[in-house]
XYZ file of C-alpha atoms in Angstrom:
244
model
C 120.693 201.483 108.852
C 118.722 203.191 111.521
C 117.572 205.570 108.929
C 116.453 202.747 106.747
C 114.366 200.856 109.592
C 112.749 204.358 110.170
C 111.721 204.722 106.591
C 110.483 200.958 106.488
C 108.351 201.523 109.441
C 106.585 204.642 108.114
C 104.285 201.905 106.278
C 103.393 200.403 109.838
C 99.487 200.811 109.379
C 99.716 199.203 106.217
C 101.541 196.318 107.572
C 99.031 196.185 110.509
C 96.170 195.805 107.978
C 97.683 193.252 106.054
C 98.361 191.280 109.138
C 94.787 191.845 110.215
C 93.517 190.505 106.869
C 95.821 187.321 107.208
C 94.313 186.794 110.541
C 90.863 186.741 109.335
C 91.355 184.830 106.133
C 93.161 182.105 108.216
C 90.346 181.941 110.653
C 87.736 181.731 107.821
C 89.736 178.899 106.284
C 90.257 177.242 109.510
C 86.563 177.116 110.309
C 85.751 175.666 106.628
C 88.507 173.057 107.363
C 87.208 172.127 110.715
C 83.734 171.450 109.172
C 85.298 169.526 106.368
C 87.607 167.533 108.489
C 84.792 166.511 111.042
C 82.478 165.596 108.025
C 85.396 163.790 106.284
C 86.234 161.832 109.562
C 82.822 160.671 109.870
C 82.438 159.491 106.328
C 85.906 157.616 106.581
C 84.539 155.726 109.431
C 81.079 155.052 107.880
C 80.359 151.435 107.056
C 78.876 152.496 103.854
C 81.648 152.468 100.800
C 79.537 155.125 99.256
C 80.594 157.663 101.810
C 83.912 156.242 102.609
C 85.348 156.246 98.950
C 84.870 159.804 98.304
C 86.411 160.775 101.614
C 89.464 158.761 101.075
C 89.735 160.069 97.428
C 89.565 163.663 98.990
C 92.168 162.893 101.544
C 94.689 161.292 99.020
C 94.088 164.065 96.418
C 94.399 167.086 98.577
C 97.368 165.826 100.699
C 99.323 164.916 97.777
C 99.039 167.820 95.634
C 100.661 171.299 96.392
C 98.448 173.806 98.136
C 99.449 176.393 95.606
C 98.424 174.571 92.692
C 94.902 174.110 94.598
C 94.861 177.855 94.947
C 95.559 178.127 91.327
C 92.596 175.763 90.555
C 90.121 177.528 92.861
C 90.908 181.089 91.278
C 92.017 180.439 87.526
C 89.980 177.108 86.763
C 86.923 177.141 88.752
C 85.485 180.310 86.586
C 85.659 177.918 83.638
C 83.095 175.817 85.281
C 80.754 178.589 85.919
C 81.951 179.348 89.727
C 83.461 182.931 89.947
C 85.307 183.661 93.163
C 87.020 186.694 94.272
C 90.911 186.311 95.183
C 90.058 186.148 98.822
C 87.138 183.819 98.384
C 89.352 181.470 96.149
C 92.189 181.502 99.018
C 89.808 180.892 101.803
C 88.419 177.938 99.898
C 91.690 176.449 98.912
C 93.327 176.758 102.329
C 90.049 175.361 103.936
C 89.849 172.358 101.585
C 93.688 171.669 101.939
C 93.770 171.796 105.787
C 90.427 169.942 105.894
C 92.089 166.928 104.587
C 94.785 166.812 107.172
C 92.047 167.489 109.786
C 89.994 164.497 108.359
C 92.730 162.082 109.458
C 93.352 163.966 112.611
C 89.735 163.885 113.879
C 89.297 160.338 112.713
C 92.456 159.271 114.797
C 90.928 161.146 117.853
C 87.548 159.496 117.396
C 89.239 155.906 117.103
C 91.188 156.862 120.226
C 88.129 156.971 122.289
C 87.451 153.775 124.079
C 84.669 151.498 122.717
C 83.241 150.990 126.196
C 82.278 154.738 126.188
C 79.822 154.208 123.392
C 78.623 151.142 124.903
C 78.025 152.694 128.530
C 76.013 155.350 126.289
C 73.836 153.044 124.776
C 73.040 151.264 128.285
C 71.824 154.725 129.252
C 69.595 154.735 126.175
C 71.436 157.617 124.354
C 70.982 157.479 120.474
C 73.948 157.320 118.184
C 73.644 161.157 117.419
C 73.701 162.085 121.348
C 76.470 159.625 122.012
C 78.723 161.086 119.452
C 77.777 164.781 120.481
C 78.066 164.401 124.090
C 80.236 161.362 124.804
C 82.618 160.670 121.859
C 83.187 164.080 120.277
C 84.228 166.046 123.617
C 86.941 163.267 124.335
C 88.125 163.021 120.665
C 88.480 166.852 120.615
C 90.763 166.691 123.698
C 92.887 164.009 122.272
C 93.670 165.977 119.117
C 93.260 169.683 120.392
C 97.042 170.239 120.191
C 97.252 168.661 116.452
C 94.186 170.904 115.531
C 95.858 174.222 117.268
C 99.316 173.282 115.006
C 97.032 173.037 111.708
C 95.497 176.888 112.380
C 99.183 177.987 112.886
C 100.072 176.299 109.429
C 96.951 178.023 107.931
C 98.404 181.492 109.076
C 101.688 180.531 107.600
C 100.119 179.214 104.524
C 98.210 182.281 104.155
C 101.533 183.853 102.662
C 100.959 182.023 99.462
C 97.853 183.923 98.608
C 100.034 186.844 97.367
C 100.219 184.575 94.187
C 96.598 185.431 93.594
C 96.734 189.112 94.387
C 95.305 188.940 97.807
C 97.096 191.803 99.803
C 97.685 189.730 102.848
C 100.979 190.272 104.919
C 103.397 188.721 102.249
C 101.747 190.301 99.295
C 101.830 193.710 100.914
C 105.782 193.231 101.936
C 106.378 192.567 98.358
C 104.759 195.525 97.161
C 106.369 197.936 99.593
C 109.520 196.313 99.025
C 109.340 196.957 95.291
C 108.701 200.671 96.016
C 111.467 200.979 98.780
C 113.976 198.460 97.758
C 114.614 197.963 101.663
C 114.372 194.072 101.487
C 115.946 193.283 104.993
C 113.677 195.826 106.712
C 110.330 195.020 105.080
C 110.598 191.429 105.057
C 112.172 191.616 108.683
C 108.836 193.460 109.676
C 106.879 190.867 107.931
C 108.488 187.987 109.751
C 108.293 189.781 113.253
C 104.316 190.412 112.444
C 103.886 186.474 111.580
C 105.797 185.674 114.892
C 103.376 187.742 116.713
C 100.454 186.346 114.921
C 101.196 182.721 115.312
C 102.221 183.210 119.076
C 99.182 185.076 120.071
C 97.027 182.329 118.365
C 98.777 179.674 120.282
C 98.544 181.789 123.534
C 94.750 182.087 122.971
C 94.267 178.481 122.028
C 96.036 177.539 125.498
C 93.802 179.377 127.310
C 90.775 178.161 125.587
C 91.885 174.564 126.187
C 92.429 175.086 129.748
C 88.843 176.505 129.916
C 87.139 173.986 127.879
C 88.557 170.897 129.112
C 88.232 169.113 132.330
C 90.867 168.475 133.849
C 92.285 171.483 131.703
C 95.340 170.990 129.214
C 98.537 171.938 130.317
C 99.968 174.695 128.417
C 102.792 172.589 127.226
C 100.173 170.246 125.515
C 99.573 172.897 122.980
C 103.055 174.070 122.323
C 106.102 171.835 123.886
C 108.910 173.599 125.421
C 111.819 174.569 123.323
C 114.202 171.939 124.817
C 111.774 169.115 124.861
C 112.659 167.766 121.263
C 116.256 168.030 122.309
C 115.672 166.108 125.589
C 113.961 163.226 123.738
C 117.162 162.789 121.739
C 119.222 162.333 124.784
C 119.913 158.668 126.297
C 117.535 157.822 129.112
C 119.962 158.193 131.986
C 121.251 161.890 130.696
C 117.422 162.828 130.115
C 116.714 161.778 133.672
C 119.538 163.848 135.121
C 118.315 166.804 132.912
């Protein structure tokens, strides 16, 4: 057994390169998703139906179709429309568009949670709509939804494993190739699982540090990732919960 693990670990540099590619693809898709989510949230809150309707269709279509199907559309169907994308470009586009639909609703909820009096006070101070949104509404909305946004970034990292279906050599795809050569299924995919755990936990740790530095008062670390027993405590009766 130890010999098998040593043999599987001989491809360690390949695993690291694949994990680094997964992280870069995820960050690129997350940037696209944030841009689409913010634009979609603004369109959903617009008073003009010509903006609200396309945003609503985008959210409903994307959230109710599989992300793998969206990847196939981006990679196999778009070339027939004249848009030729590499596997990496198609994967980033599909992941970004998919998570952008979820971020649209997250950002919209965050913006709606900002008290209306904040905008009214900004107008009293002679701030225009753009400056009111950028300097008053958006910072408070981001604070409200920051944990949910970080969770979507984690979902992108995990969802990047599906890119192996369109021949992107990310972590899962690389592990599949190594497994077909070595036939060490437990060892190979065990290494891949550990690397996914490391990636997601590092991202959450970095997001927690950014949240504490960017927001005043700073976000508590538990706001980004709850403690493991919090979900269990919420299921307990009130009296038992207080004693715990």
